Amino acid sequence: QYRARASALRKLGYISNPSTIRFIGPCLYETADPYPYVPGAMDKVAAPRTASYAMEALRKMITDAPVTNDFTVWQQWWEKNKDKYP
């Protein structure tokens, strides 16, 4: 599911269609590590969180995008602006 979401968000950012913002905004809350560390495992997979892909896509579509990578700031932006993108 993570790979599909990440791929979809990258594509939505590429096409940069504002009508998709309402689908991207809720992804700002997906801040969990997609591949959490498993005790005893030899390696840790480093992958961006889904919210990072959502921020990247939104930056390409909106003019008042926050200039930070802070998930909380972006979530606050979404709560304030989500009614603009029904």
Short mmCIF file of C-alpha atoms in Angstrom, two decimals:
data_model
loop_
_atom_site.label_atom_id
_atom_site.label_comp_id
_atom_site.label_asym_id
_atom_site.label_seq_id
_atom_site.Cartn_x
_atom_site.Cartn_y
_atom_site.Cartn_z
CA GLN A 1 0.00 0.00 0.00
CA TYR A 2 2.86 2.41 0.80
CA ARG A 3 4.46 2.04 -2.62
CA ALA A 4 1.14 2.56 -4.40
CA ARG A 5 0.40 5.71 -2.39
CA ALA A 6 3.89 7.12 -2.90
CA SER A 7 3.69 6.46 -6.63
CA ALA A 8 0.23 8.02 -6.89
CA LEU A 9 1.31 11.14 -5.00
CA ARG A 10 4.37 11.57 -7.22
CA LYS A 11 2.15 11.29 -10.30
CA LEU A 12 -0.41 13.73 -8.92
CA GLY A 13 2.38 16.20 -8.27
CA TYR A 14 3.63 15.73 -11.80
CA ILE A 15 0.27 16.41 -13.43
CA SER A 16 -0.26 19.28 -10.98
CA ASN A 17 -4.05 19.41 -11.27
CA PRO A 18 -5.60 21.45 -8.42
CA SER A 19 -8.75 19.31 -8.52
CA THR A 20 -6.70 16.55 -6.83
CA ILE A 21 -5.72 18.63 -3.80
CA ARG A 22 -8.71 17.36 -1.81
CA PHE A 23 -7.34 13.82 -2.15
CA ILE A 24 -3.76 14.76 -1.33
CA GLY A 25 -4.46 16.83 1.81
CA PRO A 26 -5.50 13.92 4.05
CA CYS A 27 -2.21 12.18 3.22
CA LEU A 28 -0.44 14.89 5.27
CA TYR A 29 -1.46 12.88 8.34
CA GLU A 30 0.33 9.73 7.21
CA THR A 31 3.53 10.41 9.10
CA ALA A 32 4.28 6.91 10.36
CA ASP A 33 7.50 5.26 9.25
CA PRO A 34 6.47 3.04 6.30
CA TYR A 35 9.10 0.47 7.23
CA PRO A 36 9.49 0.55 11.02
CA TYR A 37 12.58 -0.98 12.56
CA VAL A 38 12.18 -4.57 13.64
CA PRO A 39 14.31 -5.49 16.66
CA GLY A 40 16.90 -8.03 15.65
CA ALA A 41 16.76 -7.11 11.98
CA MET A 42 20.05 -6.58 10.23
CA ASP A 43 19.03 -3.55 8.18
CA LYS A 44 16.70 -0.59 8.44
CA VAL A 45 14.94 0.55 5.27
CA ALA A 46 14.97 4.32 4.97
CA ALA A 47 11.97 5.64 3.06
CA PRO A 48 10.16 8.99 3.07
CA ARG A 49 6.86 9.09 4.87
CA THR A 50 3.71 9.34 2.78
CA ALA A 51 3.17 12.86 4.14
CA SER A 52 6.48 13.89 2.55
CA TYR A 53 5.18 12.91 -0.88
CA ALA A 54 1.95 14.79 -0.17
CA MET A 55 3.88 17.95 0.74
CA GLU A 56 5.96 17.65 -2.41
CA ALA A 57 2.86 17.29 -4.60
CA LEU A 58 1.03 20.17 -2.92
CA ARG A 59 4.00 22.51 -3.32
CA LYS A 60 3.61 22.15 -7.07
CA MET A 61 -0.08 23.07 -6.99
CA ILE A 62 -0.62 25.81 -4.45
CA THR A 63 0.75 29.32 -4.24
CA ASP A 64 0.60 29.73 -0.45
CA ALA A 65 2.43 26.51 0.40
CA PRO A 66 4.27 26.42 3.72
CA VAL A 67 8.02 26.75 3.23
CA THR A 68 8.84 24.06 5.76
CA ASN A 69 8.96 20.28 5.84
CA ASP A 70 7.34 20.20 9.28
CA PHE A 71 4.36 17.84 9.16
CA THR A 72 2.53 19.78 11.87
CA VAL A 73 2.74 23.06 9.95
CA TRP A 74 1.40 21.39 6.83
CA GLN A 75 -1.42 19.73 8.75
CA GLN A 76 -2.38 23.12 10.19
CA TRP A 77 -2.31 24.58 6.69
CA TRP A 78 -4.63 21.80 5.50
CA GLU A 79 -7.09 22.32 8.36
CA LYS A 80 -7.21 26.02 7.55
CA ASN A 81 -7.56 25.57 3.78
CA LYS A 82 -9.30 22.25 3.12
CA ASP A 83 -12.67 23.93 2.53
CA LYS A 84 -11.14 25.74 -0.46
CA TYR A 85 -10.71 22.37 -2.20
CA PRO A 86 -14.06 20.55 -2.00
#
